[in-house]
PDB file of C-alpha atoms in Angstrom:
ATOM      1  CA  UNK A 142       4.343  16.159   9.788  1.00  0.00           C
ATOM      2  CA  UNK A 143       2.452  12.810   9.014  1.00  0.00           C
ATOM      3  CA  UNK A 144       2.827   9.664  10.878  1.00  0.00           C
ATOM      4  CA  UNK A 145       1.581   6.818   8.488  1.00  0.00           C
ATOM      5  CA  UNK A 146       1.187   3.027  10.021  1.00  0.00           C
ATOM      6  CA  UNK A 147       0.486  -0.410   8.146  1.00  0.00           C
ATOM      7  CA  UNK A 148      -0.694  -3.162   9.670  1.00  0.00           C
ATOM      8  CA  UNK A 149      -2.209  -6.307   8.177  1.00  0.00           C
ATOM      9  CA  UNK A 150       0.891  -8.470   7.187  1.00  0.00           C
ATOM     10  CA  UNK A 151       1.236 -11.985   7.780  1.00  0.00           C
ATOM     11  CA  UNK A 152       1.372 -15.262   6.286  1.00  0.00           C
ATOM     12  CA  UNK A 153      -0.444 -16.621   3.804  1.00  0.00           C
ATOM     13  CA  UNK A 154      -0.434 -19.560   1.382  1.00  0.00           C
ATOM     14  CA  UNK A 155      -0.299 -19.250  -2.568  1.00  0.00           C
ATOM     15  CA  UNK A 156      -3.415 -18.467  -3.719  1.00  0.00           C
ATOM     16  CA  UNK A 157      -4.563 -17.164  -0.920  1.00  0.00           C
ATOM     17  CA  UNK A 158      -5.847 -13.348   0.214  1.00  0.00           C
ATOM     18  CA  UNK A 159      -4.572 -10.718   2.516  1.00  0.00           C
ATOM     19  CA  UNK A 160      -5.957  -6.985   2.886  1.00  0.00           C
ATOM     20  CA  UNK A 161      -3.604  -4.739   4.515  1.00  0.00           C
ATOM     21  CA  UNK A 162      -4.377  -1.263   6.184  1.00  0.00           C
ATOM     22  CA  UNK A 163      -2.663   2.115   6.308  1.00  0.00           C
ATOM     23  CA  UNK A 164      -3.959   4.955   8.524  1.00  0.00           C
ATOM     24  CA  UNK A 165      -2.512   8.368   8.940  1.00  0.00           C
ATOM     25  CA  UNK A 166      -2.760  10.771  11.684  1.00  0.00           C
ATOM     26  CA  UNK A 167      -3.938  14.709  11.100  1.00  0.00           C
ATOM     27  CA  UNK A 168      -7.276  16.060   9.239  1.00  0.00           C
ATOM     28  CA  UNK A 169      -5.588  16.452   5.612  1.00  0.00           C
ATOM     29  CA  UNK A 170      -5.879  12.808   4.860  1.00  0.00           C
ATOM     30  CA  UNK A 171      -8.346  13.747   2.002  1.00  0.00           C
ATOM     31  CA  UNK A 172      -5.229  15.966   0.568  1.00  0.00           C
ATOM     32  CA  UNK A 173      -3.088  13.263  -0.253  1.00  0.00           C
ATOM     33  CA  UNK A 174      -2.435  10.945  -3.291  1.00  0.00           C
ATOM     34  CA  UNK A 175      -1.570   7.468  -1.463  1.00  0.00           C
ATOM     35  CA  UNK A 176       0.542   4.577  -2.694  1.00  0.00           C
ATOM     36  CA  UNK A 177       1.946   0.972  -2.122  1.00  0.00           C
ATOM     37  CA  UNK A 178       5.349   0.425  -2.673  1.00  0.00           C
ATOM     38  CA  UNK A 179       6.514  -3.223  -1.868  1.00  0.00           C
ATOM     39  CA  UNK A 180      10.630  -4.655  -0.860  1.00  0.00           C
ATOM     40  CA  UNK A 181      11.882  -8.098  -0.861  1.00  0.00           C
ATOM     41  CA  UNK A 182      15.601  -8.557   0.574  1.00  0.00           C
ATOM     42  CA  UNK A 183      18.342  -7.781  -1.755  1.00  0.00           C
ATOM     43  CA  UNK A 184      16.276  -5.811  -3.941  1.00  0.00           C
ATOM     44  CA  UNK A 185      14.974  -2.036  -4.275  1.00  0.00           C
ATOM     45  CA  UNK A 186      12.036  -0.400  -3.248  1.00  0.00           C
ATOM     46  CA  UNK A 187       9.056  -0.847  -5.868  1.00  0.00           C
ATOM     47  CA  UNK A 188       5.450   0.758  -6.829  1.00  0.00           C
ATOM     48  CA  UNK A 189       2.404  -2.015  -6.507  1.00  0.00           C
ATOM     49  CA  UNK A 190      -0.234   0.884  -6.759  1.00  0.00           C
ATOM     50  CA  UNK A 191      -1.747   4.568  -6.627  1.00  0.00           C
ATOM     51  CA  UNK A 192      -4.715   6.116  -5.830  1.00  0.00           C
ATOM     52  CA  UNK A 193      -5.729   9.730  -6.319  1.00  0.00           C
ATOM     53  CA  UNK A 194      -6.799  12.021  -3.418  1.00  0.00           C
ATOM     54  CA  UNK A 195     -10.482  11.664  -3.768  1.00  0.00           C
ATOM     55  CA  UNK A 196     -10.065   7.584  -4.313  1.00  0.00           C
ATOM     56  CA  UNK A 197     -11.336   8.151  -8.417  1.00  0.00           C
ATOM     57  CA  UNK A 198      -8.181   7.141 -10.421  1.00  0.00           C
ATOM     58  CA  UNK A 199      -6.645   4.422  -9.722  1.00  0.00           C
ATOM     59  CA  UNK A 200      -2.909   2.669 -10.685  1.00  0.00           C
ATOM     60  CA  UNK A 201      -1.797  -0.251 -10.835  1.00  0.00           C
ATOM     61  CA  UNK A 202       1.950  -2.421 -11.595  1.00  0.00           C
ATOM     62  CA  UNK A 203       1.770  -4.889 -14.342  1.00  0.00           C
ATOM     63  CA  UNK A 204       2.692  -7.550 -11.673  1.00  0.00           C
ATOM     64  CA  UNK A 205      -0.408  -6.770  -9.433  1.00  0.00           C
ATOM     65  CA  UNK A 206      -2.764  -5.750 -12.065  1.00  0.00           C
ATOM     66  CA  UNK A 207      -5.740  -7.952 -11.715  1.00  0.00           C
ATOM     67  CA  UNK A 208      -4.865  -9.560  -8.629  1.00  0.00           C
ATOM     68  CA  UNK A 209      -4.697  -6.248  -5.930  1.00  0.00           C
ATOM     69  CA  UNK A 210      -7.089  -3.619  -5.307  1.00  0.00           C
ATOM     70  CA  UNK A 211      -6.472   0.223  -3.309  1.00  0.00           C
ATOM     71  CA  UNK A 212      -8.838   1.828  -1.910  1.00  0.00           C
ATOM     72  CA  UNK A 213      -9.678   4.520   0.404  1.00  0.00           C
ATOM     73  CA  UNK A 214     -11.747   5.558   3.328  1.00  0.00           C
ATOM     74  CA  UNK A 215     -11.281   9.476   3.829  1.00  0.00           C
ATOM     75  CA  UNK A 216     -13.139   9.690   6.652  1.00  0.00           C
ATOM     76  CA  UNK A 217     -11.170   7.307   8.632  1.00  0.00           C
ATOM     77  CA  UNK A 218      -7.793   8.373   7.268  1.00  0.00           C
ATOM     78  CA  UNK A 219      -6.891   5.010   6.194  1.00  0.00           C
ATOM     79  CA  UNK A 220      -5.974   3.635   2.385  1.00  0.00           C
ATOM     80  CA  UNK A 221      -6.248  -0.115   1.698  1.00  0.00           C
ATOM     81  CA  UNK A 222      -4.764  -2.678  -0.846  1.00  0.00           C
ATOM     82  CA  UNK A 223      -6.901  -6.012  -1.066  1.00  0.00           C
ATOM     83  CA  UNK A 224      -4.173  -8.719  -2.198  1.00  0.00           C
ATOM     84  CA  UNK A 225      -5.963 -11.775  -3.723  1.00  0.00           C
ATOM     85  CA  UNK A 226      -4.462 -14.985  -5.557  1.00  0.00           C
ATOM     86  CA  UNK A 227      -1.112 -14.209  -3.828  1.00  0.00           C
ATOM     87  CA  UNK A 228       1.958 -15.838  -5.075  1.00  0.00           C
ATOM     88  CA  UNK A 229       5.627 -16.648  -3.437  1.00  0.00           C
ATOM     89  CA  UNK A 230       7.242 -13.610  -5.694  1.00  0.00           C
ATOM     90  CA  UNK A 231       4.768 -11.408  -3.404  1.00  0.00           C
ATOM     91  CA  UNK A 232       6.514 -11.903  -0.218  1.00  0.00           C
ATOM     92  CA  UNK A 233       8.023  -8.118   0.696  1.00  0.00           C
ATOM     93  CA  UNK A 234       8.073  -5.953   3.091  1.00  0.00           C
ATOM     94  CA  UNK A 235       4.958  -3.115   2.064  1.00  0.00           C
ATOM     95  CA  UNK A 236       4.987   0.004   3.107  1.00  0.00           C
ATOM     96  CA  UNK A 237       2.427   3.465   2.258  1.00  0.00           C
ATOM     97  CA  UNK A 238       3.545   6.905   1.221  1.00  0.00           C
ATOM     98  CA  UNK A 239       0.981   9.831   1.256  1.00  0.00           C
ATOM     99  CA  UNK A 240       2.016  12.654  -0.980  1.00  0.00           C
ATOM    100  CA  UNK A 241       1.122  15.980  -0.545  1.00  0.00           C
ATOM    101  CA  UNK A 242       2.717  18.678  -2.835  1.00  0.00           C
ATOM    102  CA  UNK A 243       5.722  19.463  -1.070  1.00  0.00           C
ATOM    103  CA  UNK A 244       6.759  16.124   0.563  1.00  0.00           C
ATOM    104  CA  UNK A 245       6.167  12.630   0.761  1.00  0.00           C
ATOM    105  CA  UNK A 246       5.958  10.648   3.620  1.00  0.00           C
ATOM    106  CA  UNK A 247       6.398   6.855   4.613  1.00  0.00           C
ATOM    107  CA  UNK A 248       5.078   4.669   6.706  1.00  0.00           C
ATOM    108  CA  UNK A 249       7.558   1.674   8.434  1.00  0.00           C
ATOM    109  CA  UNK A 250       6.190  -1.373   6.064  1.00  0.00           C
ATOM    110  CA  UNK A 251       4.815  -4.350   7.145  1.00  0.00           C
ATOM    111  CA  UNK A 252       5.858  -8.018   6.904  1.00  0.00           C
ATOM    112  CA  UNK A 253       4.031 -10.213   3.619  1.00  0.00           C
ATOM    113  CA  UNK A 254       5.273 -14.271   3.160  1.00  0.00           C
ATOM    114  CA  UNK A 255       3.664 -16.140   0.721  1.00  0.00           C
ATOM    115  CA  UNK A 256       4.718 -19.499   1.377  1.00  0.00           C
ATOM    116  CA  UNK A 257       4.376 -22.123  -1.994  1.00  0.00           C
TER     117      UNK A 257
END
């Protein structure tokens, strides 16, 4: 039982930056290997990035590589991802998963337009 929520979305110009935000709620936050996973209409649901449960490791898509960042703040139950030099092929809904062991659970996404 983890309630996840992004916020942070908007719209931004090419080549510009947006940092979005995803807390969760409980005190096992610090158990949990978090990741962005990005949608655009029409297509499927795919990874951007990964970070391990102590915020160490870090993993990235080709597409993102360079350009994004995740991040993590245990303490305040929240996991970043710092999106710089965005481009039009960016625009997607983003959501969070945290993954514990057992299960894996996802957050409702939030809105990204990268207008050209």
């Amino acid at each position: 039982q983890v309630q996840l929520d992004e916020s942070g979305g908007g719209l931004v110009q090419a080549g510009g930056s947006l940092r979005l935000s995803c807390t969760a709620s409980g005190r096992t936050f610090s158990n949990y290997v978090m990741r962005w996973f990005r949608q655009a209409p029409g297509k499927g649901r795919d990874f951007v990035a990964r970070i391990s449960a102590s915020g160490a490791t870090t993993l990235y898509a080709d597409s993102v590589k360079g350009r994004f960042t995740i991040s993590r703040d245990n303490a305040g139950n929240t996991v970043y991802l710092q999106m710089n030099s965005l481009k039009p092929d960016d625009t997607a809904v983003y959501y969070c998963a945290a993954a514990s062991d057992a299960n894996t659970y996802w957050g409702h996404g939030t809105q990204v337009t990268v207008s050209s």
